[in-house]
XYZ file of C-alpha atoms in Angstrom:
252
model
C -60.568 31.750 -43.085
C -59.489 29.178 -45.792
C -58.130 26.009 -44.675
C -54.455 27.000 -45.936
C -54.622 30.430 -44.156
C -55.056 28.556 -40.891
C -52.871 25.716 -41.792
C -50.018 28.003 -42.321
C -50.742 30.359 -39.070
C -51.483 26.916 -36.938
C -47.557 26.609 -38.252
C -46.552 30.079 -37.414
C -47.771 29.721 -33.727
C -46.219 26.232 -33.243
C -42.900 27.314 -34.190
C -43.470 30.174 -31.625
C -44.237 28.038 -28.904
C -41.559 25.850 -30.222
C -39.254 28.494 -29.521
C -40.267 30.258 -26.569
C -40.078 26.477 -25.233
C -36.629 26.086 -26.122
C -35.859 29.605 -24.973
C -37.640 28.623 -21.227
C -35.494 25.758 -21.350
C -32.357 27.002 -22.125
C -33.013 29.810 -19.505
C -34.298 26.655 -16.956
C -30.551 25.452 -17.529
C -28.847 28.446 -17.268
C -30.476 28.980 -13.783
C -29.907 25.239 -12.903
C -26.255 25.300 -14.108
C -25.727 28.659 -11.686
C -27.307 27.226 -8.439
C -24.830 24.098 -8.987
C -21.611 26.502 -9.593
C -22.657 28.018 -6.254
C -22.927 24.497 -4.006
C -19.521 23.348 -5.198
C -17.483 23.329 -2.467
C -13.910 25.305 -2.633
C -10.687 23.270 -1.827
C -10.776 25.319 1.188
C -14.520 24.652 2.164
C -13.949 21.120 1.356
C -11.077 20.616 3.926
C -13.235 22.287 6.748
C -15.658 19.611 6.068
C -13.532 16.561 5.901
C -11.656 17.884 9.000
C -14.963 18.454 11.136
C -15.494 14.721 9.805
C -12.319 13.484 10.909
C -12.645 14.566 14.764
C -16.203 13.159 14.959
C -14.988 10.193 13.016
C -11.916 9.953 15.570
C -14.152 10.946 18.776
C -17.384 8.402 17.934
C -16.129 5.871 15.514
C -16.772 5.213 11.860
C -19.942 3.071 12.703
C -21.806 5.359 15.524
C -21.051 8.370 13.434
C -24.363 9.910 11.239
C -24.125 12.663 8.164
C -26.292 14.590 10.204
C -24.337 14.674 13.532
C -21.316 15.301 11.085
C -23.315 18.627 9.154
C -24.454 19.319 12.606
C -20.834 19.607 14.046
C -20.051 21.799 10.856
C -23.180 24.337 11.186
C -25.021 22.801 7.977
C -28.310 20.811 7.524
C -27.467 17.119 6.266
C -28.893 17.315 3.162
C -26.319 20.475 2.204
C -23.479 18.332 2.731
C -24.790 15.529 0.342
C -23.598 18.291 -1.788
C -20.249 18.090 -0.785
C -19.589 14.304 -0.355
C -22.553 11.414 -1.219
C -21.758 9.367 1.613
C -20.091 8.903 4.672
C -17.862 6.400 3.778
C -16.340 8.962 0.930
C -15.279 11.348 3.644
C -13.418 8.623 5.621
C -12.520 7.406 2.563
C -10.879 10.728 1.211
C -9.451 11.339 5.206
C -7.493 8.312 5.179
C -6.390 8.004 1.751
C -4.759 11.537 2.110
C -3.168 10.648 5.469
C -1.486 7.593 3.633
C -0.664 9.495 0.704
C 1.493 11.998 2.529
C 3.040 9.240 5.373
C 4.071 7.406 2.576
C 5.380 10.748 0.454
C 7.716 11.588 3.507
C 8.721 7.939 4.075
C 9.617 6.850 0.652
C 12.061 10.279 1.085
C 13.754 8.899 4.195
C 13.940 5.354 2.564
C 16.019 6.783 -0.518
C 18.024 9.204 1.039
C 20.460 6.046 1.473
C 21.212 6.664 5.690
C 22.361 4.544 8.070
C 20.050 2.175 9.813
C 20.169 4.185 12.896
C 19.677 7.579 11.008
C 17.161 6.013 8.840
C 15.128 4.687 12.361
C 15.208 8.491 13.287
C 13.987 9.823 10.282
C 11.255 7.681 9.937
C 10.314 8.334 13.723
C 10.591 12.275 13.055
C 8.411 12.263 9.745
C 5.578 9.637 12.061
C 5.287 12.114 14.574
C 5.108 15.472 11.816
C 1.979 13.391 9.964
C 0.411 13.250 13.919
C 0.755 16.763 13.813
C -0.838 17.130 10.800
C -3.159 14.614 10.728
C -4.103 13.386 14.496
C -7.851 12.577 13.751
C -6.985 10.614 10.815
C -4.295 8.362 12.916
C -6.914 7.874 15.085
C -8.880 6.883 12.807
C -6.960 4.312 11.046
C -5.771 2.599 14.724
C -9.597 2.412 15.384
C -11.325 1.483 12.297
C -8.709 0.480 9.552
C -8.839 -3.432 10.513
C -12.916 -3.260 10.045
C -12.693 -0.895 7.087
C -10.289 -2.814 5.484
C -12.677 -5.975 4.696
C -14.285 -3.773 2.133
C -13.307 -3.660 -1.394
C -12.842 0.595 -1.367
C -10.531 0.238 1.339
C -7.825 -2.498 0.023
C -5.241 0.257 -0.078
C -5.217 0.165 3.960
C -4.041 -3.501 3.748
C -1.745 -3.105 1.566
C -0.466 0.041 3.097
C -0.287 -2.238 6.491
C 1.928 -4.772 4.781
C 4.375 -1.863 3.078
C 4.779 -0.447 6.294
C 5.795 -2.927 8.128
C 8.532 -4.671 5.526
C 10.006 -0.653 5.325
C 10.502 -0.957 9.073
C 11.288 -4.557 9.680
C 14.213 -4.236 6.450
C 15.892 -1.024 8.304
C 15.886 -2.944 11.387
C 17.120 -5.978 10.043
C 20.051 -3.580 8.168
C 20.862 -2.374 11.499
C 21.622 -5.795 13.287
C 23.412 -7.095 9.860
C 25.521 -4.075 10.178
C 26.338 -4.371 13.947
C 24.347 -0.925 14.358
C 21.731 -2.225 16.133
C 22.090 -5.555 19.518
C 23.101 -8.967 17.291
C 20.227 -10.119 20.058
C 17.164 -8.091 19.213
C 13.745 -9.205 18.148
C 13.475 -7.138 15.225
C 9.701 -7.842 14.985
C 9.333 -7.441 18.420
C 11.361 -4.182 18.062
C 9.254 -3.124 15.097
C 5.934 -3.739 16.883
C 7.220 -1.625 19.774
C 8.248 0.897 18.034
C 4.618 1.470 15.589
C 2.725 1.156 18.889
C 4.805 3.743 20.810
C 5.051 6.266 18.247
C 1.744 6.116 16.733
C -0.262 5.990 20.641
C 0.675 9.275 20.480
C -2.055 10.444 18.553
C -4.440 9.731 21.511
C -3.081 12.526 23.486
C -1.289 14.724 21.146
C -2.818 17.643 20.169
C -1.042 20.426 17.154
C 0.339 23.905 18.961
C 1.076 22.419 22.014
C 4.650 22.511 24.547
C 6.449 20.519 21.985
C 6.842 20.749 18.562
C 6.355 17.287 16.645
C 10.378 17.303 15.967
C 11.338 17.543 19.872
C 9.070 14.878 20.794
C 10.579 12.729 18.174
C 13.868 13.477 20.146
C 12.705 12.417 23.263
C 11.268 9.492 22.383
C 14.757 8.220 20.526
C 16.652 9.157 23.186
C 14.596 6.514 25.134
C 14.201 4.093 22.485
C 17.705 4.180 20.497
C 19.767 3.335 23.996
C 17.553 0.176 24.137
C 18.407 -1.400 20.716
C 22.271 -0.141 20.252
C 25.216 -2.200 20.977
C 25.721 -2.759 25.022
C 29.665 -1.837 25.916
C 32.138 -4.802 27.074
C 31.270 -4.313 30.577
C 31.749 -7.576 32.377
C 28.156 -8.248 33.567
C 28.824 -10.818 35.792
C 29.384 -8.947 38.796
C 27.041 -6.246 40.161
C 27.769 -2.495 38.852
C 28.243 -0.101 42.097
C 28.751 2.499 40.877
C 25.807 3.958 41.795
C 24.981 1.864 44.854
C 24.143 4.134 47.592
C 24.648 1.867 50.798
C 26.280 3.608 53.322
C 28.947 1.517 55.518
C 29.290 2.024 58.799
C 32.459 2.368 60.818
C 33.046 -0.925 62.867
């Protein structure tokens, strides 16, 4: 064959393989681009996950807690949920950044609805115990974990979070004395402190779909805290109060 013949079919079959090459390929992505579509999590899968996270999170703390134990508690081998998240510290990350995001989406409601200190205090009580409800593992979370986690540059917000919380609470309170709502005498930061620590315990033995709703609970605990930070009446405290002394007298 003549040195141009096979020059120009040495050509022919290159830009064959050329093509079949870049028809392989092209198929090699197609297949690669459908297996990722099909490990993408849904929003639905995704909160499943982060939720089986959050309990074993909340139940073995941040630090003792694997990815395995975590894909083990949600029926998956670890590797399948690197899929999903790339690290541990994502999923707490994404638990308690979503926790904040809505406590701070129902405060900043209360806070501009322009109540009264005392309403205001309520409010803010109700909508603490309704993000319990929905988000007990995650409260748990941040009482346990959030000083720790919060040395670390991804988890600022928590800090900052911290601070904004308290000034919202410690300004009603100090509204409420100013205004002659709440005892001219009381340790607002004392009062505040009490008040986080009583409502947000709650998340240690709470549990969603139990005897009371999140609402009635926020009731009862009002009803016990509000009559300790109100005005006292003019009673004359001075003497003893009888009224309910139960001493019987005997006839002489």
């Amino acid at each position: 064959m003549p040195n141009s013949t096979r020059n120009r079919a040495s050509t022919g079959n290159s830009a064959k393989n050329s093509e079949k090459k870049n028809s392989e390929k092209k198929n090699s992505d197609k297949k690669n681009s459908e297996k990722k579509t099909t490990v993408t999590p849904s929003p639905e899968r995704r909160r499943e996950l982060l939720s089986t996270a959050a309990e074993v999170f909340a139940a073995q703390g941040y630090n003792a807690t694997t990815v395995r134990r975590i894909a083990d508690e949600a029926g998956m081998l670890a590797g399948s949920l690197y899929y999903h998240f790339d690290s541990k510290e994502s999923m707490v990350d994404e638990i308690l950044s979503t926790f904040l995001n809505e406590l701070w989406a129902g405060y900043d409601e209360v806070l501009a609805a322009g109540l009264g200190p005392r309403e205001t205090v309520e409010a803010l009580v109700t909508e603490s115990f309704r993000e319990i409800d929905r988000h007990r593992a995650a409260v748990a979370i941040y009482q346990k974990e959030s000083q720790h986690l919060a040395t670390q540059p991804r988890f600022r917000y928590l800090s900052e979070s911290q601070g904004r919380f308290e000034r919202a609470w410690l300004g009603v309170l100090e509204r409420g004395v100013a205004e002659g709502v709440f005892r001219a005498d009381l340790d607002i930061r004392l009062a505040y402190r009490f008040l986080r620590d009583t409502v947000w315990v709650a998340a240690s033995w709470y549990r969603p779909g139990g005897l009371h709703s999140p609402e009635e609970i926020a009731r009862q605990y009002l009803s016990m805290v509000l009559d300790g930070i109100t005005p006292r009446g003019d009673t004359d405290t001075s003497r003893p109060d009888t009224r309910h002394d139960t001493t019987t007298v005997r006839p002489s």
